[in-house]
Structure formats: C-alpha cells, structure tokens
CSV table of N, CA, C and O in Angstrom, one decimal:
chain,number,residue,atom,x,y,z
A,1,MET,N,-12.5,-4.5,3.3
A,1,MET,CA,-11.6,-4.3,4.0
A,1,MET,C,-10.8,-3.2,3.2
A,1,MET,O,-10.8,-2.8,1.9
A,2,LEU,N,-10.1,-2.5,4.1
A,2,LEU,CA,-9.4,-1.4,3.8
A,2,LEU,C,-7.9,-1.5,3.8
A,2,LEU,O,-7.7,-2.1,5.1
A,3,ILE,N,-7.0,-1.3,2.9
A,3,ILE,CA,-5.7,-1.8,3.0
A,3,ILE,C,-5.1,-0.3,2.9
A,3,ILE,O,-4.7,0.2,1.8
A,4,ALA,N,-3.9,-0.2,3.9
A,4,ALA,CA,-2.9,1.3,3.7
A,4,ALA,C,-1.6,1.0,3.3
A,4,ALA,O,-1.0,0.2,4.0
A,5,GLY,N,-1.5,1.2,1.8
A,5,GLY,CA,-0.2,0.8,1.2
A,5,GLY,C,-0.5,-0.2,0.1
A,5,GLY,O,-0.9,-1.2,0.3
A,6,ALA,N,0.5,0.2,-0.9
A,6,ALA,CA,0.2,-0.5,-2.2
A,6,ALA,C,1.4,-1.0,-2.8
A,6,ALA,O,2.0,-0.8,-3.7
A,7,GLY,N,2.4,-1.5,-1.6
A,7,GLY,CA,3.9,-2.2,-1.8
A,7,GLY,C,3.0,-3.5,-2.1
A,7,GLY,O,2.2,-4.1,-2.2
A,8,PRO,N,4.5,-4.5,-2.0
A,8,PRO,CA,4.2,-5.8,-2.5
A,8,PRO,C,3.1,-6.7,-1.0
A,8,PRO,O,2.3,-7.3,-1.5
A,9,ALA,N,3.4,-6.4,0.1
A,9,ALA,CA,2.4,-6.8,0.8
A,9,ALA,C,1.0,-6.3,0.9
A,9,ALA,O,0.0,-7.1,0.8
A,10,GLY,N,0.6,-5.1,0.5
A,10,GLY,CA,-0.8,-4.7,0.3
A,10,GLY,C,-1.1,-5.1,-0.7
A,10,GLY,O,-2.5,-5.4,-1.2
A,11,LEU,N,-0.5,-5.1,-2.0
A,11,LEU,CA,-1.0,-5.6,-3.2
A,11,LEU,C,-1.4,-7.0,-3.0
A,11,LEU,O,-2.7,-7.6,-3.5
A,12,MET,N,-0.4,-7.7,-2.2
A,12,MET,CA,-0.7,-9.1,-2.1
A,12,MET,C,-2.2,-9.4,-1.4
A,12,MET,O,-2.9,-10.3,-1.6
A,13,ALA,N,-2.3,-8.4,-0.2
A,13,ALA,CA,-3.4,-8.6,0.7
A,13,ALA,C,-4.6,-8.3,-0.3
A,13,ALA,O,-5.7,-8.7,-0.1
A,14,ALA,N,-4.6,-7.2,-0.9
A,14,ALA,CA,-5.9,-6.8,-1.9
A,14,ALA,C,-6.3,-7.9,-2.8
A,14,ALA,O,-7.4,-8.1,-2.8
A,15,LEU,N,-4.9,-8.2,-3.5
A,15,LEU,CA,-5.4,-9.5,-4.6
A,15,LEU,C,-5.9,-10.7,-3.7
A,15,LEU,O,-7.2,-11.5,-4.1
A,16,THR,N,-5.6,-11.1,-2.3
A,16,THR,CA,-6.1,-12.4,-1.9
A,16,THR,C,-7.8,-11.9,-1.3
A,16,THR,O,-8.8,-12.8,-1.5
A,17,ALA,N,-7.6,-10.5,-0.8
A,17,ALA,CA,-9.0,-10.4,-0.4
A,17,ALA,C,-10.2,-10.1,-1.6
A,17,ALA,O,-11.2,-10.7,-1.6
A,18,ALA,N,-9.7,-9.7,-2.9
A,18,ALA,CA,-10.6,-9.4,-3.9
A,18,ALA,C,-10.7,-10.8,-4.6
A,18,ALA,O,-11.9,-11.2,-4.9
A,19,ARG,N,-10.1,-11.7,-4.6
A,19,ARG,CA,-10.2,-12.9,-5.2
A,19,ARG,C,-11.4,-13.8,-4.1
A,19,ARG,O,-11.9,-14.6,-4.7
A,20,SER,N,-11.2,-13.4,-3.2
A,20,SER,CA,-12.2,-14.5,-2.3
A,20,SER,C,-13.7,-13.7,-2.4
A,20,SER,O,-14.6,-14.0,-1.6
A,21,GLY,N,-13.8,-12.5,-3.0
A,21,GLY,CA,-15.1,-12.0,-3.1
A,21,GLY,C,-15.2,-10.6,-2.3
A,21,GLY,O,-16.2,-10.1,-2.2
A,22,ALA,N,-14.4,-10.4,-1.1
A,22,ALA,CA,-14.4,-9.1,-0.4
A,22,ALA,C,-14.3,-7.6,-1.2
A,22,ALA,O,-13.7,-7.5,-2.3
A,23,ARG,N,-15.0,-6.8,-0.4
A,23,ARG,CA,-15.0,-5.4,-1.0
A,23,ARG,C,-13.8,-4.9,-0.7
A,23,ARG,O,-13.4,-5.0,0.7
A,24,VAL,N,-12.8,-4.2,-1.2
A,24,VAL,CA,-11.5,-3.8,-1.2
A,24,VAL,C,-11.5,-2.3,-1.6
A,24,VAL,O,-11.8,-2.1,-2.4
A,25,ILE,N,-10.7,-1.5,-0.5
A,25,ILE,CA,-10.3,-0.1,-0.9
A,25,ILE,C,-9.0,-0.3,-0.6
A,25,ILE,O,-8.2,-0.6,0.6
A,26,ILE,N,-7.9,0.1,-1.8
A,26,ILE,CA,-6.8,-0.3,-1.3
A,26,ILE,C,-6.0,1.4,-1.9
A,26,ILE,O,-6.2,1.9,-3.0
A,27,ALA,N,-5.0,1.9,-0.9
A,27,ALA,CA,-4.9,3.3,-0.9
A,27,ALA,C,-3.1,3.4,-0.6
A,27,ALA,O,-2.9,2.8,0.3
A,28,ASP,N,-2.9,4.4,-1.5
A,28,ASP,CA,-1.3,4.7,-1.4
A,28,ASP,C,-1.2,6.2,-1.9
A,28,ASP,O,-1.8,6.5,-2.5
A,29,ASP,N,-0.2,6.3,-1.1
A,29,ASP,CA,0.2,8.0,-1.4
A,29,ASP,C,1.0,8.4,-2.5
A,29,ASP,O,1.2,9.3,-2.8
A,30,GLN,N,1.5,7.3,-3.2
A,30,GLN,CA,2.3,7.6,-4.3
A,30,GLN,C,1.3,7.5,-5.8
A,30,GLN,O,0.2,7.2,-5.5
A,31,ALA,N,2.0,7.9,-6.8
A,31,ALA,CA,0.9,8.2,-7.8
A,31,ALA,C,0.9,7.0,-8.5
A,31,ALA,O,-0.1,6.5,-9.2
A,32,GLU,N,1.6,5.8,-8.4
A,32,GLU,CA,1.9,4.3,-9.0
A,32,GLU,C,1.7,3.5,-7.9
A,32,GLU,O,2.4,3.5,-6.8
A,33,PHE,N,1.0,2.2,-8.2
A,33,PHE,CA,1.1,1.3,-7.0
A,33,PHE,C,2.5,0.4,-7.2
A,33,PHE,O,2.9,0.3,-8.4
A,34,GLY,N,2.9,-0.2,-6.5
A,34,GLY,CA,4.1,-1.1,-6.3
A,34,GLY,C,5.2,-0.7,-5.3
A,34,GLY,O,6.0,-1.6,-4.9
A,35,GLY,N,5.6,0.1,-4.8
A,35,GLY,CA,6.1,0.7,-3.8
A,35,GLY,C,7.8,0.5,-4.1
A,35,GLY,O,8.0,0.6,-5.2
A,36,SER,N,8.6,-0.4,-3.4
A,36,SER,CA,9.8,-0.8,-3.6
A,36,SER,C,10.1,-1.5,-4.8
A,36,SER,O,10.9,-1.4,-5.1
A,37,LEU,N,8.8,-2.2,-5.0
A,37,LEU,CA,9.4,-3.3,-6.5
A,37,LEU,C,9.3,-2.4,-7.6
A,37,LEU,O,9.9,-3.2,-8.4
A,38,LEU,N,9.0,-1.1,-7.7
A,38,LEU,CA,9.1,-0.3,-9.0
A,38,LEU,C,10.3,0.0,-9.4
A,38,LEU,O,11.1,0.1,-10.4
A,39,HIS,N,11.4,-0.1,-8.3
A,39,HIS,CA,12.9,0.1,-8.5
A,39,HIS,C,13.8,-1.3,-8.0
A,39,HIS,O,14.8,-1.0,-7.9
A,40,SER,N,13.0,-2.2,-8.2
A,40,SER,CA,13.7,-3.5,-7.6
A,40,SER,C,14.3,-4.4,-8.9
A,40,SER,O,13.6,-4.6,-10.0
A,41,CYS,N,15.2,-4.9,-8.7
A,41,CYS,CA,16.1,-5.9,-9.6
A,41,CYS,C,15.4,-7.5,-9.4
A,41,CYS,O,15.7,-8.4,-10.2
A,42,GLU,N,14.5,-7.4,-8.5
A,42,GLU,CA,14.2,-9.2,-8.1
A,42,GLU,C,12.9,-9.8,-8.8
A,42,GLU,O,12.5,-8.9,-9.6
A,43,SER,N,12.9,-10.9,-8.7
A,43,SER,CA,12.0,-11.5,-9.4
A,43,SER,C,10.8,-12.1,-8.5
A,43,SER,O,11.1,-12.4,-7.8
A,44,ILE,N,9.7,-12.2,-8.9
A,44,ILE,CA,8.4,-12.8,-8.7
A,44,ILE,C,7.7,-13.7,-9.2
A,44,ILE,O,7.2,-13.3,-10.4
A,45,GLU,N,7.4,-14.7,-8.8
A,45,GLU,CA,6.9,-15.9,-9.6
A,45,GLU,C,7.4,-15.7,-11.1
A,45,GLU,O,6.7,-15.9,-12.1
A,46,ASN,N,8.9,-15.6,-11.2
A,46,ASN,CA,9.4,-16.0,-12.3
A,46,ASN,C,9.4,-15.0,-13.4
A,46,ASN,O,9.6,-15.2,-14.3
A,47,ARG,N,9.3,-13.7,-13.0
A,47,ARG,CA,9.1,-12.7,-13.5
A,47,ARG,C,9.8,-11.2,-13.2
A,47,ARG,O,9.7,-11.3,-11.9
A,48,ALA,N,10.0,-10.3,-13.7
A,48,ALA,CA,10.3,-9.0,-13.1
A,48,ALA,C,9.3,-8.5,-12.3
A,48,ALA,O,8.2,-8.6,-12.4
A,49,ALA,N,9.8,-7.9,-11.3
A,49,ALA,CA,9.1,-7.4,-10.1
A,49,ALA,C,8.0,-6.4,-10.6
A,49,ALA,O,6.7,-6.5,-10.3
A,50,SER,N,8.4,-5.7,-11.6
A,50,SER,CA,7.8,-4.6,-12.1
A,50,SER,C,6.6,-5.2,-13.3
A,50,SER,O,5.5,-4.5,-12.9
A,51,ALA,N,7.2,-6.4,-13.5
A,51,ALA,CA,5.7,-6.8,-15.0
A,51,ALA,C,4.9,-7.4,-13.8
A,51,ALA,O,3.5,-7.5,-13.8
A,52,TRP,N,5.3,-8.2,-12.5
A,52,TRP,CA,4.6,-8.7,-11.4
A,52,TRP,C,3.5,-7.7,-11.2
A,52,TRP,O,2.2,-7.9,-10.9
A,53,VAL,N,3.7,-6.4,-10.6
A,53,VAL,CA,3.2,-5.5,-10.2
A,53,VAL,C,2.0,-4.9,-11.1
A,53,VAL,O,0.8,-4.8,-11.1
A,54,GLU,N,2.5,-4.9,-12.5
A,54,GLU,CA,1.8,-4.4,-13.6
A,54,GLU,C,0.4,-5.3,-13.6
A,54,GLU,O,-0.6,-5.1,-13.8
A,55,ASP,N,0.5,-6.9,-13.7
A,55,ASP,CA,-0.4,-7.7,-13.7
A,55,ASP,C,-1.0,-7.7,-12.4
A,55,ASP,O,-2.5,-7.9,-12.7
A,56,VAL,N,-0.9,-7.5,-11.3
A,56,VAL,CA,-1.6,-7.6,-10.3
A,56,VAL,C,-2.5,-6.1,-10.3
A,56,VAL,O,-3.9,-6.4,-9.9
A,57,VAL,N,-2.0,-5.0,-10.7
A,57,VAL,CA,-2.7,-4.0,-10.6
A,57,VAL,C,-4.0,-4.2,-11.8
A,57,VAL,O,-5.2,-3.5,-11.6
A,58,LYS,N,-3.7,-4.6,-12.8
A,58,LYS,CA,-4.6,-4.9,-13.6
A,58,LYS,C,-5.7,-5.4,-13.3
A,58,LYS,O,-6.8,-5.6,-13.7
A,59,GLU,N,-5.3,-6.9,-12.6
A,59,GLU,CA,-6.2,-7.8,-12.1
A,59,GLU,C,-7.1,-7.3,-10.8
A,59,GLU,O,-8.1,-7.4,-11.2
A,60,LEU,N,-6.5,-6.4,-10.1
A,60,LEU,CA,-7.5,-5.7,-8.8
A,60,LEU,C,-8.4,-4.7,-10.0
A,60,LEU,O,-9.3,-4.8,-9.4
A,61,ALA,N,-7.9,-4.0,-10.9
A,61,ALA,CA,-8.9,-3.1,-11.7
A,61,ALA,C,-9.8,-3.8,-12.2
A,61,ALA,O,-11.0,-3.5,-12.5
A,62,SER,N,-9.6,-5.1,-12.5
A,62,SER,CA,-11.0,-6.0,-13.2
A,62,SER,C,-11.8,-6.6,-12.1
A,62,SER,O,-13.1,-6.8,-12.8
A,63,PHE,N,-11.7,-6.3,-10.8
A,63,PHE,CA,-12.6,-6.5,-10.0
A,63,PHE,C,-13.3,-5.6,-9.8
A,63,PHE,O,-13.2,-4.8,-9.5
A,64,PRO,N,-15.0,-5.7,-9.6
A,64,PRO,CA,-15.9,-4.4,-9.4
A,64,PRO,C,-15.7,-4.2,-8.2
A,64,PRO,O,-16.2,-2.9,-8.1
A,65,GLU,N,-15.6,-5.1,-7.1
A,65,GLU,CA,-15.8,-4.3,-5.5
A,65,GLU,C,-14.4,-4.1,-5.3
A,65,GLU,O,-14.1,-3.9,-4.4
A,66,VAL,N,-13.4,-3.6,-6.2
A,66,VAL,CA,-12.1,-3.0,-5.7
A,66,VAL,C,-12.1,-1.7,-5.7
A,66,VAL,O,-12.3,-1.3,-7.3
A,67,GLN,N,-11.8,-0.9,-5.1
A,67,GLN,CA,-11.5,0.7,-5.2
A,67,GLN,C,-10.0,1.0,-5.3
A,67,GLN,O,-9.5,0.7,-3.8
A,68,MET,N,-9.7,1.4,-6.1
A,68,MET,CA,-8.1,1.7,-6.2
A,68,MET,C,-7.9,3.2,-6.0
A,68,MET,O,-8.4,4.2,-6.6
A,69,LEU,N,-7.1,3.9,-5.0
A,69,LEU,CA,-6.7,5.2,-4.7
A,69,LEU,C,-5.3,5.3,-4.6
A,69,LEU,O,-4.6,5.4,-3.7
A,70,PRO,N,-4.9,5.9,-5.9
A,70,PRO,CA,-3.4,6.4,-5.8
A,70,PRO,C,-3.6,7.7,-5.3
A,70,PRO,O,-4.5,8.3,-5.3
A,71,ARG,N,-2.1,8.3,-4.9
A,71,ARG,CA,-2.1,9.6,-4.3
A,71,ARG,C,-3.3,10.1,-3.4
A,71,ARG,O,-3.7,10.9,-3.1
A,72,ALA,N,-3.4,8.8,-2.5
A,72,ALA,CA,-4.2,9.0,-1.2
A,72,ALA,C,-3.6,8.6,0.1
A,72,ALA,O,-3.0,7.7,0.1
A,73,THR,N,-3.5,9.7,1.0
A,73,THR,CA,-2.9,9.4,2.3
A,73,THR,C,-3.7,9.3,3.2
A,73,THR,O,-4.8,9.6,3.5
A,74,VAL,N,-3.7,7.8,3.8
A,74,VAL,CA,-4.4,7.4,5.2
A,74,VAL,C,-3.8,8.1,6.4
A,74,VAL,O,-2.7,7.7,6.4
A,75,PHE,N,-4.5,9.2,6.7
A,75,PHE,CA,-3.9,10.0,7.8
A,75,PHE,C,-4.8,9.4,9.3
A,75,PHE,O,-4.1,10.2,10.3
A,76,GLY,N,-5.6,8.6,9.6
A,76,GLY,CA,-6.3,8.7,10.5
A,76,GLY,C,-6.7,7.3,10.8
A,76,GLY,O,-7.2,6.7,9.9
A,77,TYR,N,-6.5,6.3,11.9
A,77,TYR,CA,-6.8,5.2,12.1
A,77,TYR,C,-7.5,5.2,13.7
A,77,TYR,O,-6.7,5.2,14.3
A,78,TYR,N,-8.9,5.3,13.7
A,78,TYR,CA,-9.6,5.4,15.0
A,78,TYR,C,-10.4,4.0,15.1
A,78,TYR,O,-10.4,3.1,15.0
A,79,ASP,N,-10.8,4.4,16.9
A,79,ASP,CA,-11.9,2.9,17.2
A,79,ASP,C,-12.6,2.8,16.0
A,79,ASP,O,-13.3,3.2,15.0
A,80,HIS,N,-12.7,1.4,16.3
A,80,HIS,CA,-13.9,0.3,15.5
A,80,HIS,C,-13.6,0.3,13.9
A,80,HIS,O,-14.6,0.6,13.2
A,81,ASN,N,-12.3,0.3,13.7
A,81,ASN,CA,-11.7,0.5,12.0
A,81,ASN,C,-12.4,1.8,11.3
A,81,ASN,O,-12.9,1.6,10.4
A,82,PHE,N,-12.5,2.7,12.0
A,82,PHE,CA,-12.4,4.2,11.3
A,82,PHE,C,-11.5,4.7,10.8
A,82,PHE,O,-10.5,5.0,11.7
A,83,VAL,N,-11.5,5.0,9.7
A,83,VAL,CA,-10.2,5.4,9.0
A,83,VAL,C,-10.5,6.3,7.8
A,83,VAL,O,-11.4,6.4,7.4
A,84,THR,N,-9.4,7.6,7.9
A,84,THR,CA,-9.9,8.6,7.2
A,84,THR,C,-8.6,9.0,6.4
A,84,THR,O,-7.2,8.4,6.2
A,85,ILE,N,-9.2,9.2,4.9
A,85,ILE,CA,-8.3,9.4,3.8
A,85,ILE,C,-8.2,10.5,3.1
A,85,ILE,O,-9.3,11.0,2.8
A,86,ALA,N,-7.2,11.1,2.8
A,86,ALA,CA,-6.9,12.3,1.9
A,86,ALA,C,-6.4,12.1,0.6
A,86,ALA,O,-5.4,11.4,0.2
A,87,GLU,N,-7.3,12.0,-0.3
A,87,GLU,CA,-7.1,11.5,-1.8
A,87,GLU,C,-6.8,12.9,-2.4
A,87,GLU,O,-7.6,13.7,-2.7
A,88,SER,N,-5.8,13.1,-3.2
A,88,SER,CA,-5.4,14.2,-4.2
A,88,SER,C,-6.0,13.9,-5.8
A,88,SER,O,-5.6,12.9,-6.1
A,89,CYS,N,-7.0,14.7,-5.8
A,89,CYS,CA,-7.6,14.2,-7.3
A,89,CYS,C,-7.1,15.4,-8.6
A,89,CYS,O,-6.5,16.1,-8.2
A,90,THR,N,-7.4,14.7,-9.5
A,90,THR,CA,-7.0,15.3,-10.9
A,90,THR,C,-8.2,16.1,-11.2
A,90,THR,O,-9.6,15.3,-11.3
A,91,GLY,N,-8.3,17.1,-11.8
A,91,GLY,CA,-9.7,17.5,-12.7
A,91,GLY,C,-10.3,18.8,-11.8
A,91,GLY,O,-9.6,19.7,-10.8
A,92,ARG,N,-11.7,18.6,-11.2
A,92,ARG,CA,-12.3,19.6,-10.8
A,92,ARG,C,-12.2,19.9,-9.2
A,92,ARG,O,-11.9,21.1,-9.0
A,93,PHE,N,-11.9,18.8,-8.7
A,93,PHE,CA,-11.4,19.2,-7.2
A,93,PHE,C,-10.0,18.5,-6.9
A,93,PHE,O,-9.6,17.9,-7.7
A,94,ARG,N,-9.3,19.4,-6.0
A,94,ARG,CA,-8.3,19.0,-5.8
A,94,ARG,C,-7.9,18.1,-4.9
A,94,ARG,O,-7.2,17.3,-4.9
A,95,GLN,N,-8.8,18.1,-3.9
A,95,GLN,CA,-8.9,16.7,-2.9
A,95,GLN,C,-10.0,16.1,-2.3
A,95,GLN,O,-11.3,16.9,-2.5
A,96,ARG,N,-10.0,14.9,-2.1
A,96,ARG,CA,-11.2,14.2,-1.5
A,96,ARG,C,-11.0,14.0,-0.4
A,96,ARG,O,-10.1,13.1,-0.2
A,97,MET,N,-11.9,14.0,0.5
A,97,MET,CA,-11.7,13.4,1.7
A,97,MET,C,-12.8,12.2,2.1
A,97,MET,O,-13.9,12.3,1.8
A,98,TRP,N,-12.0,10.8,2.4
A,98,TRP,CA,-12.8,9.5,2.5
A,98,TRP,C,-12.8,9.3,4.0
A,98,TRP,O,-11.7,9.3,5.1
A,99,ARG,N,-14.0,9.1,4.7
A,99,ARG,CA,-14.1,8.5,5.7
A,99,ARG,C,-15.0,7.0,5.6
A,99,ARG,O,-15.9,6.7,4.9
A,100,VAL,N,-14.1,6.0,6.2
A,100,VAL,CA,-14.1,4.8,5.7
A,100,VAL,C,-14.7,4.0,7.1
A,100,VAL,O,-13.3,3.9,7.9
A,101,ARG,N,-15.6,3.5,7.4
A,101,ARG,CA,-15.4,2.3,8.2
A,101,ARG,C,-15.5,0.8,7.7
A,101,ARG,O,-16.2,0.5,7.2
A,102,ALA,N,-14.3,0.2,8.1
A,102,ALA,CA,-14.2,-1.1,7.3
A,102,ALA,C,-14.4,-1.9,8.3
A,102,ALA,O,-14.0,-1.9,9.5
A,103,GLN,N,-14.6,-3.3,7.9
A,103,GLN,CA,-14.7,-4.4,8.8
A,103,GLN,C,-13.5,-4.9,8.9
A,103,GLN,O,-13.2,-5.4,10.3
A,104,GLN,N,-12.3,-4.6,8.1
A,104,GLN,CA,-10.9,-5.3,8.5
A,104,GLN,C,-10.1,-4.4,7.9
A,104,GLN,O,-10.6,-3.4,6.8
A,105,VAL,N,-9.2,-4.0,8.6
A,105,VAL,CA,-7.8,-2.7,8.1
A,105,VAL,C,-6.5,-3.8,7.8
A,105,VAL,O,-6.0,-4.5,9.1
A,106,VAL,N,-5.8,-3.6,7.0
A,106,VAL,CA,-4.3,-3.9,6.8
A,106,VAL,C,-3.5,-2.7,6.8
A,106,VAL,O,-3.6,-2.0,5.5
A,107,LEU,N,-2.7,-2.8,7.6
A,107,LEU,CA,-1.6,-1.5,7.5
A,107,LEU,C,-0.2,-2.1,6.7
A,107,LEU,O,0.6,-3.0,7.6
A,108,ALA,N,-0.1,-1.7,5.8
A,108,ALA,CA,0.9,-2.3,4.9
A,108,ALA,C,2.0,-1.2,4.4
A,108,ALA,O,1.6,-0.9,3.2
A,109,GLN,N,2.4,-0.4,5.0
A,109,GLN,CA,3.1,0.7,4.7
A,109,GLN,C,4.3,0.8,4.3
A,109,GLN,O,5.1,1.8,4.0
A,110,GLY,N,5.0,-0.5,4.4
A,110,GLY,CA,6.4,-0.4,4.2
A,110,GLY,C,7.4,-0.2,5.5
A,110,GLY,O,6.9,0.0,6.5
A,111,ALA,N,8.6,-0.5,5.1
A,111,ALA,CA,9.6,-0.2,6.2
A,111,ALA,C,10.7,0.7,5.8
A,111,ALA,O,11.2,0.4,4.5
A,112,PHE,N,11.4,1.5,6.6
A,112,PHE,CA,12.7,2.1,6.1
A,112,PHE,C,13.5,1.5,7.3
A,112,PHE,O,13.5,1.4,8.1
A,113,GLU,N,14.9,0.6,6.7
A,113,GLU,CA,15.7,0.0,7.3
A,113,GLU,C,16.8,1.3,8.1
A,113,GLU,O,17.1,2.2,7.5
A,114,ARG,N,16.8,1.4,9.3
A,114,ARG,CA,17.8,2.4,10.0
A,114,ARG,C,18.8,1.4,10.8
A,114,ARG,O,18.4,0.5,11.6
A,115,SER,N,19.8,1.8,10.6
A,115,SER,CA,20.9,1.3,11.5
A,115,SER,C,20.9,1.3,12.9
A,115,SER,O,20.5,2.9,13.2
A,116,LEU,N,21.1,0.6,13.8
A,116,LEU,CA,21.3,0.8,15.2
A,116,LEU,C,22.4,1.5,15.6
A,116,LEU,O,23.7,1.1,14.9
A,117,VAL,N,22.5,2.4,16.7
A,117,VAL,CA,23.8,2.8,16.9
A,117,VAL,C,24.3,2.1,18.0
A,117,VAL,O,23.7,2.0,19.3
A,118,PHE,N,25.3,1.5,18.0
A,118,PHE,CA,26.0,1.1,19.2
A,118,PHE,C,27.6,1.1,19.0
A,118,PHE,O,27.9,1.7,17.8
A,119,CYS,N,28.3,0.6,19.8
A,119,CYS,CA,29.7,0.8,19.9
A,119,CYS,C,30.2,-0.4,18.7
A,119,CYS,O,30.0,-1.1,18.5
A,120,ASN,N,30.8,0.4,17.9
A,120,ASN,CA,31.6,-0.1,16.8
A,120,ASN,C,30.6,-0.9,15.8
A,120,ASN,O,30.9,-1.9,15.1
A,121,ASN,N,29.6,0.2,15.4
A,121,ASN,CA,28.4,-0.4,14.5
A,121,ASN,C,29.1,-0.4,12.8
A,121,ASN,O,28.3,-0.8,12.1
A,122,ASP,N,30.2,0.4,12.8
A,122,ASP,CA,30.4,0.7,11.2
A,122,ASP,C,31.8,0.2,11.1
A,122,ASP,O,32.3,0.0,10.0
A,123,ARG,N,32.1,-1.0,11.9
A,123,ARG,CA,33.1,-2.0,11.7
A,123,ARG,C,32.7,-3.1,10.4
A,123,ARG,O,31.8,-3.6,10.3
A,124,PRO,N,33.8,-3.3,9.7
A,124,PRO,CA,33.4,-4.4,8.7
A,124,PRO,C,32.9,-5.9,9.3
A,124,PRO,O,32.9,-6.0,10.5
A,125,GLY,N,32.1,-6.4,8.5
A,125,GLY,CA,31.4,-7.7,9.0
A,125,GLY,C,29.8,-7.1,9.8
A,125,GLY,O,29.1,-8.1,10.2
A,126,VAL,N,29.7,-5.8,10.3
A,126,VAL,CA,28.4,-5.4,10.7
A,126,VAL,C,27.4,-5.0,10.0
A,126,VAL,O,27.8,-3.8,9.0
A,127,MET,N,26.2,-5.7,9.7
A,127,MET,CA,25.5,-5.6,8.4
A,127,MET,C,23.9,-5.3,9.0
A,127,MET,O,23.8,-5.6,10.1
A,128,LEU,N,23.2,-4.6,8.1
A,128,LEU,CA,21.9,-4.0,8.5
A,128,LEU,C,21.2,-5.8,8.2
A,128,LEU,O,21.9,-6.4,7.4
A,129,ALA,N,19.9,-5.8,8.4
A,129,ALA,CA,19.0,-6.9,8.2
A,129,ALA,C,19.0,-7.2,6.5
A,129,ALA,O,18.7,-8.6,6.3
A,130,SER,N,19.1,-6.4,5.7
A,130,SER,CA,18.7,-6.5,4.4
A,130,SER,C,19.8,-7.3,3.8
A,130,SER,O,19.9,-7.7,2.6
A,131,ALA,N,20.9,-7.1,4.5
A,131,ALA,CA,22.3,-7.7,3.9
A,131,ALA,C,22.0,-9.3,4.1
A,131,ALA,O,22.4,-10.1,3.3
C-alpha cells in the first residue's frame, strides 16, 4: 500500500495497514510527519496531538515492512496504481526517483479551507466549515 501524505489521515491509514501486516510506503513532502497536527492544540486519545504523532511515527518505524519517506513528493498517479515519487535525499545523492506499483493507494494530502465567494459572504454569522 502506498500512502501519499503523512498528516492525521495518512498516519492512521499507515498504522492500520502496518498492524494488519501489509507492506506500506508512506510519503510526505515535509521533513517531518504529522501535517496539521504539528501545530495543533487538539488532543487525540487523551494526549496532545504532537505526542500522538510522535508515538505513531515510532510505532511505524518499528515495523520492518514500512518504508517512511519524508521530503518525498508524490507527483504522478497513473493507470493501474503506478505512482512516481521524488525524494530529496541528504548525503551523496540529492534526489531519488521512486517508481512504485502499489496494490492499493491512499491519497491523504490534506485540505486547505477556502471561503466561497457569494453575495454578503463577509457578514457576521457567515462561517467557514472549520468554525
């Protein structure tokens, strides 16, 4: 299974798949996994969101069948679950190109909330979905 995005949804998908014994590749374009939870004040399972992320990342790293790719951009999703990934590396090579044919693909890139433009959208009481 290939998971594009290591925010809350991507991490949970990777953890569920890894616990079931699947081979997992999780890729995210940021240097550390967690997405919006890295700067969140919310709690998950009665812990701070950042602590939950840290625990999930540690557990994922303990599975031998999980490949974690930070600083890796999934830039192509083609027929028959063929996915291309550009990984920024440290050390001898600057970038590595991954070509993956996955049995399953989870797209968990997150979302940016954008307000809709309509008449009087800036009046008091008109809120975005996150409100």
